[in-house]
């Protein structure tokens, strides 16, 4: 099989590894403290994409202390999009509210009407020119020479020409010959995703943010990147061989404004080469969740898309052939998994349901899980399996249910049918059971939403150990087994933590918790300054890849810059406010 190479490595080790700050359980980063505070107002004209979060948990609202705290691992890239081969990453930029000069009022006169007609005509002319431009969408200059319009990933970006420039062509220059290469990715997407942090046999943590899948070796402080995706990745599954990985992305647009179809990519985590691209033209909106089969050594892949019907498809991924397809439900689907020992059983769960699917050839038949005397939860959040084949579910009521397969009386002319019924109920968490993790030794880890607890359960499902994730890091979104007695935790405030029940947590990855708008580089030091909708202002060390300090300002930041001396920074906000900061660390 031929492989399409998509990937890059950034293996440079910082010269001051020992200076990387490690936050222990008692050390709380003030960058975390800002949390997911709701913004009081939105900037006018801003176009937003709201991701659905299908948990009924409420993230605690906490305001941070302004004192800085050192911590490891940095910043979240907001929707970085990358072409699959040797292309430059581009940031999604919001479209301005208008491209015309603002006027407080229009006079009721012929002159005013003429102005309006000329504006409309110019707008139509520009629109017509846009449609007829070549694939590269060259710069468009309006007739009055007041602004230039460029296109990034199909979106028009308007930039006003300085008033002292009479002719744009006099200052226009060619692109530099150098090409950019991705070196380091700051941040993690935990706010609206789940089950997306795993430890690979290589010792790397695999996770994603924007369109990049990151393989991070926290001991050597190195990253590698899978760059095959063309828009935001939303889900991730590990093959039973622990080498091959499947990741699913949402729909998007390319640099010329043409639609990009959602699809799944199966790739090799060692070589970073793409093995297969699945589902082009099949999925709608995006890929919600997926899973490799276990009983047949990962030959098949099941996928749930984000269409209204949440279509379930089963693929022989190496042949790119679709074996079966069926509508699941109009309700939200949060997880899909193959049964580990029964190759013909697939389980899906989500809002107010759990379905047990029997797959045979190109057909899928559904049996709904019956809760009977047990209270039906609002959400069935996650799935896991016991060694005897029983199914575990965690739900929004904080309950773990054990579903056992039984046989019912056969119908005339047919053999006995196997159905799953609840055999046991365990109250596990205060709030939802957000994630379940079956460990190598047969024990179970559960992660709670509201109570932020991680509980270790023995083979008889009795609680053995527990630890609480500090509130500053947010609620639990993903839990995975780490090395030895360690475990990995992804949180709603975009932290990845590494912890043990004895020693607490260390921060491995952290980032902004909302859209990143402002970015500036220090005039002569290896420092980056960022500001975002989460009201955090962060200073990052670009050599050691860590957070130097953070501050919380009164409103979302939209732009940032350093004074030429490098000792003062300025932050501009969406309401027109300006903040100045002077720090000895700068």
XYZ file of C-alpha atoms in Angstrom:
586
model
C 0.000 0.000 0.000
C 1.331 3.384 -0.920
C 1.496 5.967 1.836
C 0.943 9.681 1.561
C 3.482 11.447 3.713
C 1.876 14.090 5.914
C 3.748 15.239 8.951
C 6.620 17.035 10.505
C 8.810 16.661 13.529
C 10.180 19.246 15.884
C 12.712 17.407 17.989
C 14.853 20.247 19.261
C 15.381 19.997 22.987
C 15.574 23.261 24.919
C 18.931 24.047 26.414
C 17.425 24.762 29.817
C 15.217 21.741 30.345
C 15.692 21.897 34.070
C 14.083 25.303 34.204
C 10.756 24.060 32.902
C 8.343 24.830 35.679
C 6.395 21.874 37.006
C 3.168 22.686 38.817
C 2.479 20.235 41.626
C -0.914 19.668 43.150
C -0.559 22.678 45.386
C 0.749 24.955 42.617
C -2.084 26.568 40.715
C -1.503 28.471 37.499
C -3.275 31.781 37.386
C -3.782 31.143 33.710
C -6.114 28.366 34.744
C -7.995 30.488 37.216
C -9.782 32.579 34.634
C -11.752 29.468 33.795
C -14.691 29.583 31.493
C -16.188 32.797 32.787
C -19.043 33.890 30.624
C -18.370 37.005 28.650
C -20.739 39.849 29.430
C -20.842 41.093 25.884
C -19.688 40.094 22.427
C -17.846 42.366 19.998
C -20.296 43.732 17.459
C -20.168 42.123 14.065
C -18.100 39.193 15.227
C -18.931 35.922 13.564
C -18.795 32.992 15.908
C -19.100 29.256 15.689
C -20.712 27.823 18.778
C -19.772 24.232 19.535
C -22.343 22.167 21.315
C -21.255 20.788 24.648
C -23.416 17.821 25.406
C -22.813 17.553 29.098
C -25.231 18.882 31.660
C -22.314 19.784 33.905
C -21.774 23.403 34.799
C -18.162 24.483 34.851
C -17.422 26.526 37.968
C -17.019 30.212 37.324
C -13.848 31.536 38.942
C -12.060 34.835 38.683
C -8.333 34.711 38.814
C -5.972 36.467 41.095
C -3.734 38.785 39.080
C -0.531 37.408 40.575
C 1.517 35.417 38.071
C 2.466 31.806 38.608
C 4.984 29.858 36.564
C 3.729 26.716 34.914
C 4.720 24.378 32.160
C 3.286 24.120 28.644
C 1.494 26.907 26.881
C -1.096 28.472 24.686
C -4.023 27.336 22.612
C -3.936 27.880 18.880
C -7.380 29.034 17.830
C -8.487 27.159 14.773
C -5.174 26.841 13.009
C -5.804 25.367 9.587
C -3.153 23.571 7.618
C -2.902 22.119 4.142
C -1.856 18.491 4.021
C 1.439 19.055 2.213
C 4.064 21.706 2.898
C 1.674 24.590 3.303
C 1.797 27.528 5.646
C -0.562 27.468 8.647
C -3.114 30.248 8.523
C -5.164 31.723 11.299
C -8.902 32.148 10.985
C -9.589 35.879 11.022
C -12.967 37.413 11.676
C -14.642 39.392 8.945
C -15.103 43.067 9.778
C -18.603 44.343 10.219
C -18.330 46.675 7.240
C -15.839 47.797 4.613
C -17.295 51.256 4.228
C -16.382 54.309 6.256
C -18.724 54.706 9.188
C -21.198 57.568 9.224
C -23.193 58.739 12.190
C -26.177 59.533 10.027
C -27.291 59.783 6.419
C -28.715 63.108 5.341
C -32.046 62.942 3.654
C -30.869 64.327 0.318
C -30.108 63.326 -3.272
C -26.422 63.431 -2.461
C -26.915 60.896 0.309
C -28.885 58.600 -1.937
C -26.187 58.874 -4.596
C -23.559 57.958 -2.042
C -25.553 54.918 -1.067
C -26.060 53.884 -4.689
C -22.343 54.299 -5.413
C -21.512 52.186 -2.334
C -23.861 49.441 -3.457
C -22.488 49.566 -7.000
C -18.919 49.360 -5.723
C -19.882 46.421 -3.515
C -21.456 44.631 -6.484
C -18.417 45.402 -8.633
C -16.054 43.987 -6.020
C -18.272 40.921 -5.634
C -18.195 40.411 -9.400
C -14.419 40.824 -9.496
C -14.056 38.300 -6.687
C -15.983 35.676 -8.638
C -13.811 36.182 -11.684
C -10.431 36.228 -9.992
C -8.044 33.346 -10.463
C -7.608 30.585 -7.939
C -5.107 32.514 -5.835
C -7.494 35.425 -5.136
C -5.117 38.340 -5.617
C -5.429 41.575 -3.652
C -8.456 43.716 -4.556
C -8.194 47.500 -4.161
C -11.374 49.530 -3.930
C -11.886 52.385 -6.391
C -11.176 55.129 -3.870
C -7.931 53.460 -2.761
C -9.051 53.404 0.855
C -8.617 49.727 1.612
C -7.397 46.444 0.203
C -9.291 43.183 0.426
C -7.505 39.830 0.631
C -8.751 36.295 1.071
C -7.617 33.769 3.648
C -9.182 30.323 3.354
C -12.022 31.810 1.334
C -12.823 34.571 3.812
C -12.525 38.219 2.793
C -10.210 40.246 5.020
C -10.390 44.053 4.729
C -7.351 46.168 5.657
C -7.417 49.954 5.489
C -4.505 51.693 3.785
C -2.638 54.287 5.922
C -3.681 57.830 5.068
C -0.131 58.879 4.118
C 0.096 56.210 1.368
C -1.060 57.714 -1.918
C -0.469 54.700 -4.153
C -0.649 51.149 -2.855
C 1.424 49.828 -5.774
C 4.391 51.943 -4.614
C 4.689 49.954 -1.366
C 3.585 46.567 -2.637
C 6.260 43.870 -2.310
C 6.687 40.241 -3.315
C 6.336 37.341 -0.913
C 9.593 36.227 0.741
C 11.167 33.002 -0.563
C 11.271 31.374 2.890
C 8.725 28.750 3.909
C 7.332 28.216 7.399
C 7.606 24.927 9.261
C 5.562 24.069 12.335
C 7.841 23.779 15.354
C 5.594 23.752 18.423
C 1.880 23.702 19.163
C 0.647 25.327 22.365
C -2.642 24.160 23.867
C -5.204 21.379 23.746
C -8.867 21.176 22.745
C -10.703 19.911 25.800
C -13.405 22.529 26.160
C -15.858 20.878 23.764
C -14.309 17.464 23.026
C -14.001 14.189 24.934
C -11.949 10.988 25.015
C -9.086 12.640 23.119
C -5.967 12.079 25.266
C -3.988 8.819 25.071
C -0.498 7.560 25.862
C 1.247 5.756 22.998
C 3.899 3.007 23.375
C 6.466 5.564 22.166
C 5.962 7.467 25.432
C 4.144 10.275 23.638
C 0.793 11.766 24.588
C -1.446 12.085 21.530
C -4.129 14.791 21.438
C -5.346 17.471 19.048
C -6.045 21.157 18.720
C -7.299 22.995 15.636
C -6.317 20.898 12.588
C -3.136 19.486 14.140
C -2.748 16.170 15.960
C 0.114 16.483 18.441
C 2.401 13.702 19.664
C 4.102 15.132 22.740
C 6.930 13.440 24.628
C 6.737 15.135 28.015
C 9.976 13.604 29.293
C 12.115 14.765 26.386
C 10.026 17.938 25.833
C 9.629 17.266 22.111
C 6.672 17.341 19.764
C 5.793 15.726 16.471
C 2.777 16.735 14.418
C 0.388 15.002 12.067
C -0.642 17.674 9.570
C -2.918 15.785 7.218
C -6.190 17.421 8.235
C -7.610 20.435 6.451
C -9.889 21.698 9.231
C -10.571 21.226 12.935
C -10.194 17.706 14.335
C -13.000 16.692 16.696
C -12.400 13.035 17.616
C -9.662 10.436 17.877
C -9.429 6.625 18.155
C -6.443 4.319 18.699
C -6.084 1.060 16.746
C -5.645 -2.112 18.853
C -1.997 -2.237 17.701
C -1.458 1.140 19.431
C 0.368 2.409 16.339
C -2.304 3.388 13.864
C -4.643 6.257 14.709
C -7.931 7.470 13.245
C -8.934 11.121 13.523
C -12.102 12.784 12.248
C -12.549 16.389 11.169
C -15.356 18.853 10.514
C -16.323 20.448 7.204
C -14.486 23.620 6.158
C -13.244 25.662 3.217
C -9.886 25.670 1.449
C -7.725 28.735 0.762
C -9.771 29.507 -2.342
C -13.131 29.320 -0.593
C -14.110 25.904 -1.904
C -15.858 23.540 0.538
C -13.813 20.846 2.256
C -15.687 17.662 3.077
C -15.571 16.119 6.544
C -13.697 12.835 6.616
C -11.626 10.391 8.684
C -7.888 9.914 8.255
C -6.132 6.751 9.370
C -2.416 7.334 9.812
C 0.754 5.811 11.212
C 1.916 7.374 14.482
C 5.535 6.328 13.887
C 6.075 7.576 10.335
C 3.245 10.171 10.390
C 2.175 8.919 6.965
C -1.464 8.837 5.898
C -2.677 5.287 5.335
C -6.250 5.961 4.265
C -8.773 8.779 3.811
C -12.322 7.621 4.493
C -15.777 9.076 3.998
C -15.256 11.925 1.529
C -18.770 12.767 0.353
C -20.380 10.493 2.958
C -20.353 12.458 6.207
C -22.298 15.654 6.877
C -21.009 18.624 8.923
C -18.346 16.633 10.690
C -17.275 13.414 12.362
C -18.617 13.186 15.905
C -17.087 9.948 17.210
C -15.415 6.794 15.906
C -13.878 3.510 17.038
C -11.776 0.623 15.743
C -13.011 -2.953 16.054
C -11.225 -5.107 18.616
C -12.425 -8.683 18.130
C -11.050 -8.819 14.565
C -7.807 -6.932 15.321
C -8.947 -3.569 14.068
C -10.013 -4.432 10.521
C -13.129 -2.289 10.768
C -13.930 1.257 11.767
C -17.318 2.599 12.861
C -18.139 6.287 12.520
C -20.974 8.564 13.699
C -21.288 11.833 11.787
C -22.805 15.148 12.902
C -25.796 15.121 10.568
C -29.321 15.480 11.966
C -29.799 11.693 11.783
C -26.313 10.941 13.161
C -25.552 8.301 10.565
C -23.678 5.206 11.747
C -21.362 3.711 9.118
C -19.093 0.663 9.329
C -15.994 0.531 7.119
C -13.327 -1.918 6.091
C -10.917 0.964 6.348
C -8.003 -0.648 4.508
C -10.203 -1.263 1.467
C -12.109 2.037 1.904
C -15.330 0.051 1.533
C -18.477 0.914 3.462
C -20.028 -2.232 4.882
C -23.202 -0.816 6.442
C -25.003 2.467 7.012
C -28.020 3.400 9.119
C -29.659 6.359 10.846
C -29.210 6.213 14.598
C -31.278 8.984 16.204
C -32.045 12.687 15.960
C -30.717 13.091 19.483
C -27.087 13.782 20.297
C -24.752 10.779 20.076
C -21.738 11.021 22.398
C -19.920 7.691 21.944
C -19.695 4.659 19.674
C -17.695 1.498 20.403
C -17.249 -2.004 19.078
C -17.694 -4.753 21.650
C -14.199 -6.103 22.452
C -15.119 -9.796 22.137
C -18.313 -9.820 20.048
C -17.311 -8.640 16.576
C -20.925 -8.167 15.494
C -21.985 -5.860 18.329
C -21.670 -2.070 18.224
C -22.922 0.204 21.011
C -23.888 3.861 20.766
C -25.055 6.192 23.517
C -26.002 9.814 24.003
C -28.951 11.931 24.995
C -31.514 9.754 26.786
C -30.509 6.545 25.016
C -28.212 3.584 24.633
C -28.491 1.373 21.540
C -27.072 -2.102 20.991
C -26.512 -2.717 17.279
C -26.110 -6.108 15.637
C -24.008 -5.832 12.501
C -24.271 -8.491 9.821
C -22.897 -7.852 6.341
C -24.489 -4.662 5.089
C -27.263 -4.553 7.677
C -27.487 -3.090 11.149
C -30.349 -3.882 13.521
C -31.008 -1.926 16.681
C -32.094 -2.913 20.171
C -32.755 -0.109 22.599
C -31.460 -0.390 26.133
C -34.390 -0.554 28.551
C -33.868 1.159 31.901
C -36.974 -0.378 33.484
C -37.085 0.302 37.213
C -33.906 2.400 37.035
C -34.140 6.119 36.470
C -33.540 7.080 32.859
C -30.679 9.610 32.682
C -30.667 12.734 30.561
C -27.369 11.671 29.001
C -25.518 8.387 28.774
C -22.044 9.903 28.616
C -19.522 7.082 28.144
C -18.922 3.359 27.642
C -16.489 0.708 28.871
C -16.364 -3.086 29.063
C -15.638 -5.639 31.749
C -13.558 -8.746 31.119
C -16.678 -10.943 31.107
C -18.227 -8.942 28.263
C -20.588 -6.845 30.366
C -21.059 -3.246 29.285
C -20.496 -0.319 31.627
C -22.141 3.068 31.091
C -21.627 6.312 32.948
C -24.452 8.824 32.904
C -25.352 12.389 33.786
C -26.847 11.293 37.097
C -23.468 10.137 38.414
C -24.445 6.479 38.059
C -22.539 3.520 36.600
C -24.819 0.886 35.117
C -23.726 -2.669 34.318
C -25.488 -4.148 31.297
C -25.365 -7.958 31.048
C -26.346 -10.010 28.027
C -29.236 -12.384 28.594
C -31.370 -14.644 26.435
C -35.083 -14.229 25.989
C -37.674 -16.678 24.759
C -37.310 -17.350 21.014
C -39.959 -16.234 18.598
C -41.549 -18.976 16.468
C -39.192 -20.072 13.707
C -36.234 -18.116 15.136
C -33.535 -18.863 17.651
C -33.090 -17.128 21.021
C -32.218 -13.459 20.951
C -29.546 -11.890 23.102
C -30.510 -8.680 24.856
C -28.673 -6.454 27.306
C -30.353 -5.693 30.609
C -29.210 -3.742 33.648
C -27.813 -6.110 36.256
C -26.340 -3.604 38.698
C -26.348 0.091 39.510
C -23.543 1.963 41.309
C -23.695 5.563 42.486
C -20.231 6.809 41.538
C -20.054 10.612 41.345
C -21.808 13.764 42.465
C -22.798 15.060 39.043
C -22.119 13.174 35.844
C -19.800 10.265 35.178
C -18.087 11.920 32.239
C -15.493 9.309 31.278
C -14.612 5.662 31.908
C -11.134 4.170 31.449
C -10.508 0.422 31.595
C -6.947 -0.180 32.809
C -4.465 -2.864 31.753
C -4.788 -4.670 35.088
C -8.577 -4.869 34.782
C -9.332 -2.068 37.223
C -11.400 0.964 36.270
C -10.877 4.725 36.392
C -13.857 7.073 36.323
C -13.844 10.842 35.911
C -16.617 12.994 37.349
C -17.974 16.192 35.928
C -19.336 18.289 38.756
C -17.244 16.818 41.574
C -14.028 16.720 39.432
C -13.024 13.441 41.113
C -11.042 10.596 39.605
C -11.922 7.313 41.299
C -10.085 3.987 41.035
C -12.382 0.943 41.212
C -11.197 -2.594 41.967
C -12.166 -5.723 40.023
C -15.433 -5.987 41.982
C -16.223 -2.316 41.265
C -15.616 -1.157 44.801
C -14.019 2.294 45.116
C -10.373 1.990 46.166
C -8.689 5.394 45.700
C -9.824 8.851 44.692
C -8.380 12.278 44.005
C -9.930 15.615 43.103
C -8.763 17.735 40.182
C -8.303 21.320 41.486
C -11.078 23.641 40.435
C -8.668 25.958 38.590
C -8.166 23.321 35.892
C -11.848 22.898 35.076
C -13.976 19.784 34.828
C -12.752 16.405 33.564
C -13.168 15.698 29.840
C -10.853 12.721 29.275
C -8.961 10.208 31.421
C -6.333 7.763 30.116
C -3.866 5.379 31.682
C -0.275 6.598 31.794
C 3.052 5.022 32.653
C 3.257 2.848 35.780
C 0.683 4.188 38.265
C 0.187 7.487 36.451
C -2.910 8.672 34.620
C -3.573 11.496 32.161
C -6.447 13.957 32.454
C -7.817 16.364 29.843
C -9.958 19.183 31.244
C -12.579 21.656 30.086
C -10.136 24.548 30.541
C -7.742 23.018 28.038
C -5.232 21.508 30.441
C -3.620 18.115 30.129
C -2.525 16.933 33.571
C -0.341 13.981 34.548
C -0.999 12.654 37.998
C -0.962 9.873 40.567
C -3.154 9.257 43.589
C -0.161 9.814 45.870
C 1.556 12.834 44.324
C -1.243 14.859 42.768
C -1.012 16.573 39.378
C 1.570 18.133 37.106
C 0.614 20.399 34.213
C 1.853 19.072 30.879
C -0.180 21.175 28.434
C -2.198 24.347 28.860
C -3.628 27.098 26.701
C -6.186 29.833 26.342
C -9.784 28.805 26.989
C -11.385 30.924 24.267
C -10.619 32.474 20.893
C -7.088 33.827 20.566
C -7.040 37.289 18.974
C -3.832 39.121 19.852
C -0.237 37.961 19.252
C 3.080 39.813 19.421
C 6.752 38.864 19.627
C 9.314 40.485 21.892
C 11.675 42.815 19.994
C 14.829 40.940 21.045
C 13.943 38.055 23.420
C 12.416 34.648 22.717
C 9.052 35.644 24.161
C 5.499 35.693 22.818
C 2.590 37.765 24.092
C -1.005 36.639 23.557
C -4.466 37.847 24.518
C -7.840 36.243 23.944
C -11.582 36.294 24.505
C -10.980 34.622 27.883
C -9.477 37.947 29.119
C -6.122 36.316 29.818
C -2.887 38.001 28.807
C -0.089 35.437 28.628
C 3.670 35.609 28.141
C 5.245 32.466 26.656
C 8.878 31.387 26.414
C 9.287 30.173 22.823
C 12.554 28.298 23.524
C 11.494 26.357 26.587
C 7.850 26.240 25.456
C 6.389 27.271 28.777
C 4.221 29.969 30.304
C 6.243 32.789 31.907
C 3.377 34.725 33.473
C -0.251 35.599 32.996
C -2.625 38.413 33.910
C -6.393 38.722 33.832
C -7.753 41.966 32.364
C -11.253 43.371 32.661
C -12.426 42.542 29.147
C -11.496 40.392 26.136
C -8.247 41.347 24.420
C -8.200 41.842 20.658
C -4.648 42.986 19.930
C -1.274 43.092 21.657
C 2.152 44.628 21.164
C 5.497 45.289 22.852
C 7.080 48.692 23.322
C 10.324 48.832 21.267
C 12.256 48.761 24.540
C 10.653 45.385 25.307
C 9.785 46.426 28.865
C 6.139 47.413 28.394
C 3.239 45.649 26.697
C -0.044 47.110 25.453
C -3.350 45.258 25.096
C -6.239 46.640 23.041
C -9.756 45.449 23.864
C -12.907 45.025 21.822
C -14.583 48.063 23.412
C -11.669 50.363 22.562
C -9.941 50.154 25.931
C -6.155 50.031 26.248
C -4.169 48.297 28.995
C -0.466 48.866 29.711
C 1.625 46.397 31.678
C 5.183 46.521 32.890
C 6.788 43.398 34.288
C 10.317 42.736 35.489
C 10.210 39.350 33.715
C 9.901 40.952 30.264
